[in-house]
Amino acid sequence: MMVLVAQMGRHNAIVVSQSNLARLARCSVRTLQRALDALRENLWIEVRQIGPNGTSCAYIVNDRIAWSGARDGIRYSLFSAAVLVSADEQQDQKELGSTAMEPLEKIPAMFQGERQLPTGPGLDPPTQPPLVGLEPDLPTRRGLLEHSK
């Protein structure tokens, strides 16, 4: 419990793999699983599985998750959590922190009261075929050129 609380910060929840949590607790994964089961059974934590295999979970301390209504038959939950990952669990662990990694794109932010002004060439205006019987009766470019001669 102390390892969970120490890692979660102000969020009352943390998303972490069991192997990473066991490493932080300095115990085996099996010992960690027994400890998590005891904490869950005694209502100290609530555990929500992330993904199908359940090796990464959201561990919620002293808080109940607010489930939203069904959407397409699935109930969703939204909560804030600290996410703890280990470099040795990553597929690109050798490249992590190196200068060879390209930086992520930055999402532009707007401040309150600012408005976005369109720039650049933009997209062509949307077009659609006219409704039958309501075709516009406008002269064509060819017709204008013939009349001007």
Coordinates of N, CA, C and O in Angstrom, one line a residue:
M1 N 0.8 -1.2 0.0 CA 0.0 0.0 0.0 C 0.9 1.2 0.0 O 0.6 2.2 -0.7
M2 N 1.9 1.2 0.7 CA 2.8 2.4 0.8 C 3.5 2.7 -0.5 O 3.7 3.8 -0.9
V3 N 3.8 1.6 -1.3 CA 4.4 1.8 -2.6 C 3.4 2.5 -3.5 O 3.8 3.4 -4.3
L4 N 2.2 2.0 -3.5 CA 1.2 2.6 -4.4 C 1.0 4.1 -4.0 O 1.0 5.0 -4.9
V5 N 0.8 4.4 -2.7 CA 0.6 5.8 -2.3 C 1.7 6.7 -2.6 O 1.6 7.8 -3.1
A6 N 2.9 6.2 -2.5 CA 4.1 7.0 -2.7 C 4.3 7.3 -4.2 O 4.8 8.4 -4.6
Q7 N 3.8 6.5 -5.1 CA 3.9 6.7 -6.5 C 2.8 7.4 -7.2 O 2.9 8.0 -8.3
M8 N 1.6 7.5 -6.5 CA 0.5 8.0 -7.2 C 0.3 9.5 -7.1 O -0.5 10.1 -7.8
G9 N 1.1 10.2 -6.3 CA 1.0 11.6 -6.2 C -0.4 12.1 -5.7 O -1.0 11.5 -4.8
R10 N -0.9 13.1 -6.4 CA -2.2 13.7 -6.0 C -3.4 13.0 -6.6 O -4.5 13.5 -6.5
H11 N -3.2 12.0 -7.4 CA -4.3 11.5 -8.3 C -5.2 10.5 -7.6 O -6.2 10.2 -8.1
N12 N -4.8 9.9 -6.5 CA -5.5 8.8 -5.9 C -5.6 7.5 -6.7 O -6.4 6.6 -6.5
A13 N -4.8 7.5 -7.8 CA -4.8 6.3 -8.7 C -3.4 6.3 -9.4 O -2.8 7.3 -9.6
I14 N -3.1 5.1 -9.8 CA -1.9 4.9 -10.6 C -2.1 3.8 -11.6 O -2.8 2.8 -11.3
V15 N -1.5 3.9 -12.8 CA -1.6 2.9 -13.8 C -0.1 2.4 -13.9 O 0.8 3.2 -14.2
V16 N 0.0 1.1 -13.7 CA 1.4 0.5 -13.6 C 1.3 -1.0 -13.9 O 0.3 -1.6 -13.6
S17 N 2.4 -1.5 -14.5 CA 2.4 -3.0 -14.7 C 2.7 -3.7 -13.3 O 3.4 -3.1 -12.5
Q18 N 2.3 -4.9 -13.2 CA 2.6 -5.6 -12.0 C 4.1 -5.9 -11.8 O 4.6 -5.8 -10.7
S19 N 4.8 -6.1 -12.9 CA 6.3 -6.4 -12.8 C 7.0 -5.1 -12.3 O 7.9 -5.2 -11.5
N20 N 6.6 -4.0 -12.8 CA 7.2 -2.7 -12.4 C 6.9 -2.4 -10.9 O 7.7 -2.0 -10.2
L21 N 5.6 -2.7 -10.5 CA 5.2 -2.5 -9.1 C 6.0 -3.4 -8.2 O 6.4 -3.0 -7.1
A22 N 6.1 -4.7 -8.6 CA 6.9 -5.6 -7.8 C 8.3 -5.2 -7.7 O 8.9 -5.4 -6.6
R23 N 8.9 -4.7 -8.7 CA 10.3 -4.2 -8.6 C 10.4 -3.1 -7.6 O 11.3 -3.0 -6.8
L24 N 9.4 -2.1 -7.6 CA 9.5 -1.0 -6.7 C 9.2 -1.5 -5.2 O 9.8 -0.9 -4.3
A25 N 8.4 -2.5 -5.1 CA 8.1 -3.1 -3.7 C 9.2 -4.1 -3.3 O 9.2 -4.6 -2.2
R26 N 10.2 -4.4 -4.2 CA 11.3 -5.3 -3.9 C 10.7 -6.7 -3.5 O 11.1 -7.2 -2.4
C27 N 9.8 -7.2 -4.3 CA 9.2 -8.5 -4.0 C 9.0 -9.2 -5.4 O 9.1 -8.6 -6.4
S28 N 8.6 -10.5 -5.3 CA 8.2 -11.2 -6.6 C 6.9 -10.7 -7.0 O 6.1 -10.2 -6.3
V29 N 6.6 -11.0 -8.3 CA 5.3 -10.6 -8.9 C 4.2 -11.4 -8.1 O 3.1 -10.8 -7.8
R30 N 4.4 -12.6 -7.8 CA 3.4 -13.5 -7.1 C 3.1 -12.9 -5.7 O 2.0 -12.8 -5.3
T31 N 4.2 -12.5 -5.0 CA 4.0 -11.8 -3.7 C 3.2 -10.5 -3.8 O 2.3 -10.3 -3.0
L32 N 3.5 -9.8 -4.9 CA 2.7 -8.5 -5.1 C 1.3 -8.9 -5.4 O 0.4 -8.2 -4.9
Q33 N 1.0 -9.9 -6.2 CA -0.4 -10.2 -6.5 C -1.1 -10.6 -5.3 O -2.3 -10.2 -5.1
R34 N -0.5 -11.3 -4.4 CA -1.2 -11.7 -3.1 C -1.5 -10.4 -2.3 O -2.5 -10.3 -1.7
A35 N -0.5 -9.5 -2.2 CA -0.7 -8.3 -1.5 C -1.8 -7.4 -2.1 O -2.7 -6.9 -1.4
L36 N -1.9 -7.3 -3.4 CA -2.9 -6.6 -4.1 C -4.3 -7.2 -3.8 O -5.3 -6.5 -3.6
D37 N -4.3 -8.6 -3.9 CA -5.6 -9.3 -3.6 C -6.1 -9.0 -2.1 O -7.3 -8.7 -1.9
A38 N -5.2 -8.9 -1.2 CA -5.5 -8.6 0.2 C -6.0 -7.2 0.3 O -7.0 -6.9 1.0
L39 N -5.3 -6.3 -0.4 CA -5.8 -4.9 -0.3 C -7.2 -4.7 -0.9 O -8.0 -3.9 -0.4
R40 N -7.4 -5.4 -2.0 CA -8.7 -5.3 -2.7 C -9.8 -5.9 -1.9 O -10.9 -5.4 -1.7
E41 N -9.5 -7.1 -1.3 CA -10.6 -7.8 -0.5 C -10.9 -7.0 0.8 O -12.1 -7.1 1.2
N42 N -10.0 -6.3 1.3 CA -10.2 -5.5 2.5 C -10.6 -4.1 2.2 O -10.7 -3.2 3.1
L43 N -11.0 -3.8 0.9 CA -11.5 -2.5 0.4 C -10.5 -1.3 0.6 O -11.0 -0.2 0.8
W44 N -9.2 -1.6 0.6 CA -8.3 -0.5 0.6 C -8.1 0.1 -0.8 O -7.8 1.2 -0.9
I45 N -8.2 -0.8 -1.8 CA -8.0 -0.3 -3.2 C -9.0 -0.9 -4.1 O -9.7 -1.9 -3.7
E46 N -9.2 -0.3 -5.2 CA -10.1 -0.8 -6.3 C -9.1 -1.0 -7.5 O -8.3 -0.1 -7.7
V47 N -9.3 -2.0 -8.2 CA -8.4 -2.4 -9.3 C -9.2 -2.4 -10.6 O -10.2 -3.1 -10.6
R48 N -8.8 -1.7 -11.6 CA -9.4 -1.7 -12.9 C -8.4 -2.1 -13.9 O -7.3 -1.5 -14.1
Q49 N -8.7 -3.2 -14.7 CA -7.8 -3.8 -15.6 C -7.6 -2.9 -16.9 O -8.6 -2.3 -17.4
I50 N -6.4 -2.8 -17.4 CA -6.1 -2.0 -18.6 C -5.7 -3.1 -19.6 O -4.7 -3.8 -19.5
G51 N -6.5 -3.2 -20.7 CA -6.2 -4.2 -21.7 C -6.7 -5.6 -21.3 O -7.2 -5.8 -20.2
P52 N -6.6 -6.5 -22.2 CA -7.2 -7.9 -22.0 C -6.5 -8.8 -21.1 O -7.1 -9.7 -20.5
N53 N -5.2 -8.6 -20.9 CA -4.5 -9.7 -20.1 C -4.3 -9.3 -18.6 O -4.0 -10.1 -17.8
G54 N -4.6 -8.1 -18.2 CA -4.6 -7.7 -16.8 C -3.3 -7.5 -16.1 O -3.2 -7.5 -14.9
T55 N -2.2 -7.5 -16.9 CA -0.9 -7.3 -16.2 C -0.6 -5.8 -15.9 O 0.3 -5.5 -15.1
S56 N -1.3 -4.9 -16.6 CA -1.3 -3.5 -16.3 C -2.7 -3.1 -15.8 O -3.6 -3.4 -16.5
C57 N -2.7 -2.4 -14.7 CA -4.0 -2.1 -14.1 C -3.9 -0.7 -13.5 O -2.9 -0.1 -13.3
A58 N -5.1 -0.1 -13.3 CA -5.3 1.1 -12.6 C -5.6 0.8 -11.2 O -6.6 0.0 -10.9
Y59 N -4.8 1.2 -10.2 CA -5.0 0.9 -8.8 C -5.5 2.2 -8.2 O -4.8 3.3 -8.2
I60 N -6.7 2.2 -7.7 CA -7.4 3.4 -7.1 C -7.5 3.3 -5.6 O -8.0 2.2 -5.1
V61 N -7.0 4.3 -4.9 CA -7.0 4.2 -3.5 C -8.0 5.2 -2.9 O -8.1 6.4 -3.3
N62 N -8.9 4.7 -2.0 CA -9.8 5.6 -1.3 C -10.7 6.4 -2.2 O -10.9 7.6 -1.9
D63 N -11.1 5.8 -3.3 CA -11.9 6.6 -4.2 C -12.8 5.6 -5.0 O -12.3 4.5 -5.3
R64 N -14.0 5.9 -5.3 CA -14.8 5.1 -6.2 C -14.9 5.7 -7.6 O -14.9 6.9 -7.7
I65 N -14.8 4.8 -8.6 CA -14.8 5.3 -9.9 C -16.3 5.6 -10.3 O -17.2 4.9 -10.0
A66 N -16.4 6.8 -11.0 CA -17.8 7.1 -11.5 C -17.9 6.6 -12.9 O -17.2 7.0 -13.8
W67 N -18.8 5.7 -13.0 CA -19.1 5.0 -14.3 C -20.1 5.9 -15.0 O -21.1 6.3 -14.5
S68 N -19.8 6.1 -16.3 CA -20.8 6.9 -17.1 C -21.8 5.9 -17.7 O -21.6 4.7 -17.7
G69 N -22.8 6.5 -18.3 CA -23.9 5.7 -18.9 C -23.4 4.9 -20.1 O -22.3 5.1 -20.6
A70 N -24.2 4.0 -20.5 CA -23.8 3.1 -21.6 C -23.7 3.8 -22.9 O -24.5 4.7 -23.2
R71 N -22.7 3.5 -23.7 CA -22.5 4.0 -25.0 C -22.2 2.8 -25.9 O -21.2 2.2 -25.7
D72 N -23.1 2.6 -26.8 CA -22.9 1.4 -27.7 C -22.9 0.1 -26.8 O -22.1 -0.8 -27.1
G73 N -23.6 0.1 -25.7 CA -23.6 -1.1 -24.8 C -22.4 -1.3 -23.9 O -22.3 -2.2 -23.2
I74 N -21.5 -0.3 -23.9 CA -20.3 -0.4 -23.1 C -20.3 0.8 -22.1 O -20.6 1.9 -22.4
R75 N -20.1 0.4 -20.8 CA -20.0 1.5 -19.8 C -18.5 1.9 -19.7 O -17.6 1.1 -19.7
Y76 N -18.3 3.2 -19.6 CA -17.0 3.8 -19.5 C -16.7 4.5 -18.2 O -17.6 4.8 -17.5
S77 N -15.4 4.6 -17.9 CA -15.0 5.2 -16.6 C -13.9 6.2 -17.0 O -13.1 6.0 -17.8
L78 N -14.0 7.4 -16.4 CA -13.0 8.4 -16.6 C -12.4 8.9 -15.2 O -13.2 9.3 -14.4
F79 N -11.1 8.7 -15.0 CA -10.5 9.2 -13.8 C -9.1 9.6 -14.1 O -8.5 9.3 -15.1
S80 N -8.6 10.4 -13.2 CA -7.2 10.9 -13.3 C -6.3 10.0 -12.6 O -6.6 9.5 -11.5
A81 N -5.1 9.7 -13.2 CA -4.2 8.8 -12.6 C -2.7 9.1 -13.0 O -2.5 9.6 -14.0
A82 N -1.8 8.8 -12.1 CA -0.4 8.8 -12.5 C -0.1 7.5 -13.2 O -0.6 6.5 -12.9
V83 N 0.7 7.6 -14.3 CA 1.0 6.5 -15.1 C 2.5 6.2 -14.9 O 3.3 7.1 -15.2
L84 N 2.9 5.1 -14.4 CA 4.3 4.8 -14.1 C 4.8 3.7 -15.1 O 4.2 2.6 -15.1
V85 N 5.8 4.0 -15.9 CA 6.3 3.0 -16.8 C 7.8 2.9 -16.5 O 8.4 3.8 -16.0
S86 N 8.4 1.7 -16.9 CA 9.8 1.5 -16.7 C 10.4 1.4 -18.1 O 9.9 0.9 -19.0
A87 N 11.6 1.9 -18.2 CA 12.3 1.9 -19.5 C 12.6 0.5 -20.0 O 12.5 0.2 -21.2
D88 N 12.8 -0.4 -19.1 CA 13.1 -1.8 -19.5 C 11.9 -2.6 -20.0 O 12.0 -3.7 -20.5
E89 N 10.7 -2.0 -19.8 CA 9.5 -2.6 -20.3 C 9.1 -2.1 -21.7 O 8.2 -2.5 -22.3
Q90 N 9.9 -1.2 -22.2 CA 9.6 -0.6 -23.5 C 10.3 -1.2 -24.7 O 11.5 -1.7 -24.5
Q91 N 9.7 -1.3 -25.8 CA 10.3 -2.0 -27.0 C 11.4 -1.2 -27.5 O 12.4 -1.7 -28.1
D92 N 11.4 0.1 -27.4 CA 12.5 1.0 -27.9 C 13.4 1.5 -26.8 O 14.0 2.6 -26.8
Q93 N 13.7 0.6 -25.8 CA 14.4 1.0 -24.6 C 15.8 1.5 -24.9 O 16.3 2.4 -24.2
K94 N 16.4 1.0 -26.0 CA 17.8 1.4 -26.3 C 17.9 2.8 -26.8 O 18.8 3.5 -26.6
E95 N 16.8 3.3 -27.4 CA 16.7 4.6 -28.0 C 16.2 5.7 -27.0 O 16.4 6.9 -27.2
L96 N 15.6 5.3 -25.9 CA 15.0 6.2 -25.0 C 16.1 7.2 -24.4 O 17.2 6.8 -24.0
G97 N 15.8 8.4 -24.5 CA 16.7 9.5 -24.0 C 17.8 9.9 -24.9 O 18.5 10.8 -24.6
S98 N 17.9 9.2 -26.0 CA 19.0 9.5 -26.9 C 18.6 10.7 -27.8 O 17.5 11.0 -28.0
T99 N 19.6 11.4 -28.3 CA 19.4 12.6 -29.1 C 18.9 12.2 -30.5 O 18.5 13.0 -31.3
A100 N 19.0 10.9 -30.8 CA 18.6 10.4 -32.1 C 17.1 10.4 -32.2 O 16.5 10.3 -33.4
M101 N 16.4 10.4 -31.1 CA 14.9 10.3 -31.2 C 14.3 11.7 -31.7 O 14.7 12.7 -31.2
E102 N 13.4 11.6 -32.6 CA 12.8 12.8 -33.1 C 11.8 13.3 -32.1 O 11.1 12.5 -31.5
P103 N 11.8 14.7 -31.9 CA 10.8 15.2 -30.9 C 9.4 15.0 -31.5 O 9.1 15.0 -32.7
L104 N 8.4 14.9 -30.5 CA 7.0 14.8 -30.9 C 6.5 16.2 -31.4 O 7.1 17.2 -31.0
E105 N 5.5 16.1 -32.2 CA 4.9 17.4 -32.7 C 4.2 18.1 -31.5 O 3.7 17.4 -30.6
K106 N 4.2 19.4 -31.6 CA 3.6 20.2 -30.5 C 2.2 20.6 -31.0 O 2.0 21.0 -32.1
I107 N 1.2 20.5 -30.1 CA -0.2 20.9 -30.4 C -0.3 22.4 -30.1 O 0.0 22.8 -28.9
P108 N -0.6 23.2 -31.1 CA -0.8 24.6 -30.7 C -1.9 24.8 -29.8 O -2.9 24.2 -29.8
A109 N -1.7 25.8 -28.8 CA -2.7 26.1 -27.8 C -3.1 27.5 -28.0 O -2.4 28.4 -28.5
M110 N -4.4 27.7 -27.7 CA -4.9 29.1 -27.7 C -5.3 29.5 -26.3 O -5.7 28.7 -25.5
F111 N -5.1 30.8 -26.0 CA -5.5 31.3 -24.7 C -6.9 31.8 -24.8 O -7.5 32.1 -25.8
Q112 N -7.5 32.0 -23.6 CA -8.9 32.5 -23.5 C -9.0 33.8 -24.2 O -8.2 34.7 -24.0
G113 N -10.0 34.0 -25.0 CA -10.3 35.2 -25.7 C -9.6 35.3 -27.1 O -9.9 36.1 -27.9
E114 N -8.7 34.4 -27.4 CA -8.0 34.3 -28.7 C -8.9 33.6 -29.7 O -9.7 32.8 -29.4
R115 N -8.7 34.0 -31.0 CA -9.5 33.4 -32.1 C -8.5 32.9 -33.1 O -7.5 33.5 -33.4
Q116 N -8.8 31.8 -33.7 CA -8.0 31.2 -34.7 C -8.3 31.9 -36.1 O -9.4 32.0 -36.5
L117 N -7.2 32.4 -36.7 CA -7.4 33.0 -38.0 C -7.0 32.0 -39.1 O -6.0 31.4 -39.0
P118 N -7.8 31.9 -40.2 CA -7.4 30.9 -41.2 C -6.1 31.4 -42.0 O -6.0 32.6 -42.2
T119 N -5.3 30.5 -42.2 CA -4.0 30.8 -43.0 C -3.8 29.7 -44.0 O -4.3 28.6 -43.9
G120 N -3.0 30.0 -45.0 CA -2.6 29.0 -45.9 C -3.6 28.8 -47.0 O -4.6 29.6 -47.1
P121 N -3.4 27.9 -48.0 CA -4.3 27.8 -49.1 C -5.7 27.3 -48.8 O -6.6 27.5 -49.5
G122 N -5.8 26.5 -47.7 CA -7.1 26.0 -47.3 C -7.6 24.9 -48.3 O -6.9 24.5 -49.2
L123 N -8.8 24.5 -48.1 CA -9.5 23.5 -48.9 C -10.4 24.2 -49.9 O -10.9 25.2 -49.6
D124 N -10.6 23.5 -51.0 CA -11.6 24.0 -51.9 C -13.0 23.9 -51.2 O -13.3 23.1 -50.4
P125 N -13.9 24.8 -51.7 CA -15.2 24.8 -51.0 C -16.0 23.5 -51.4 O -15.7 22.9 -52.5
P126 N -16.8 23.0 -50.5 CA -17.5 21.8 -50.8 C -18.5 22.0 -52.0 O -19.1 23.1 -52.2
T127 N -18.7 21.0 -52.8 CA -19.6 21.1 -53.9 C -20.5 19.9 -53.9 O -20.2 18.9 -53.3
Q128 N -21.7 20.1 -54.5 CA -22.6 19.0 -54.5 C -23.4 19.2 -55.8 O -23.6 20.3 -56.3
P129 N -23.9 18.1 -56.4 CA -24.7 18.3 -57.6 C -26.0 19.0 -57.3 O -26.6 18.8 -56.2
P130 N -26.5 19.8 -58.2 CA -27.8 20.5 -58.0 C -29.0 19.5 -57.9 O -28.9 18.4 -58.5
L131 N -30.0 19.8 -57.3 CA -31.2 19.0 -57.2 C -31.9 19.0 -58.6 O -31.9 20.0 -59.3
V132 N -32.4 17.9 -58.9 CA -33.1 17.8 -60.2 C -34.3 18.8 -60.3 O -35.1 18.9 -59.4
G133 N -34.3 19.5 -61.4 CA -35.3 20.6 -61.6 C -34.9 21.9 -61.0 O -35.6 22.9 -61.2
L134 N -33.9 21.9 -60.2 CA -33.5 23.2 -59.6 C -32.0 23.6 -60.0 O -31.3 24.2 -59.3
E135 N -31.7 23.2 -61.2 CA -30.4 23.5 -61.7 C -30.2 25.0 -61.9 O -31.2 25.7 -62.3
P136 N -29.1 25.6 -61.5 CA -28.9 27.0 -61.7 C -28.9 27.4 -63.2 O -28.4 26.7 -64.0
D137 N -29.5 28.6 -63.4 CA -29.6 29.1 -64.8 C -28.6 30.2 -64.9 O -28.9 31.3 -65.1
L138 N -27.3 29.8 -64.8 CA -26.2 30.8 -64.9 C -25.5 30.6 -66.2 O -25.3 29.5 -66.7
P139 N -25.0 31.7 -66.8 CA -24.3 31.5 -68.1 C -22.9 30.9 -67.8 O -22.3 31.1 -66.7
T140 N -22.5 30.0 -68.7 CA -21.2 29.4 -68.6 C -20.1 30.3 -69.0 O -20.4 31.4 -69.6
R141 N -18.9 30.0 -68.7 CA -17.8 30.8 -69.1 C -17.7 30.9 -70.6 O -17.4 31.9 -71.1
R142 N -18.0 29.8 -71.3 CA -17.9 29.8 -72.7 C -19.0 30.7 -73.3 O -18.7 31.5 -74.2
G143 N -20.2 30.7 -72.7 CA -21.2 31.6 -73.1 C -20.9 33.0 -72.9 O -21.2 33.9 -73.8
L144 N -20.2 33.4 -71.9 CA -19.8 34.8 -71.6 C -18.7 35.2 -72.7 O -18.8 36.3 -73.2
L145 N -17.8 34.3 -73.0 CA -16.8 34.6 -74.0 C -17.4 34.9 -75.4 O -17.0 35.7 -76.1
E146 N -18.4 34.0 -75.7 CA -19.0 34.2 -77.0 C -19.8 35.5 -77.1 O -19.8 36.1 -78.2
H147 N -20.4 35.9 -76.0 CA -21.2 37.1 -76.1 C -20.3 38.3 -76.1 O -20.7 39.4 -76.6
S148 N -19.1 38.3 -75.6 CA -18.3 39.4 -75.5 C -17.6 39.7 -76.9 O -17.0 40.7 -77.1
K149 N -17.6 38.7 -77.8 CA -17.0 38.9 -79.1 C -17.8 39.8 -80.0 O -18.7 40.2 -80.2

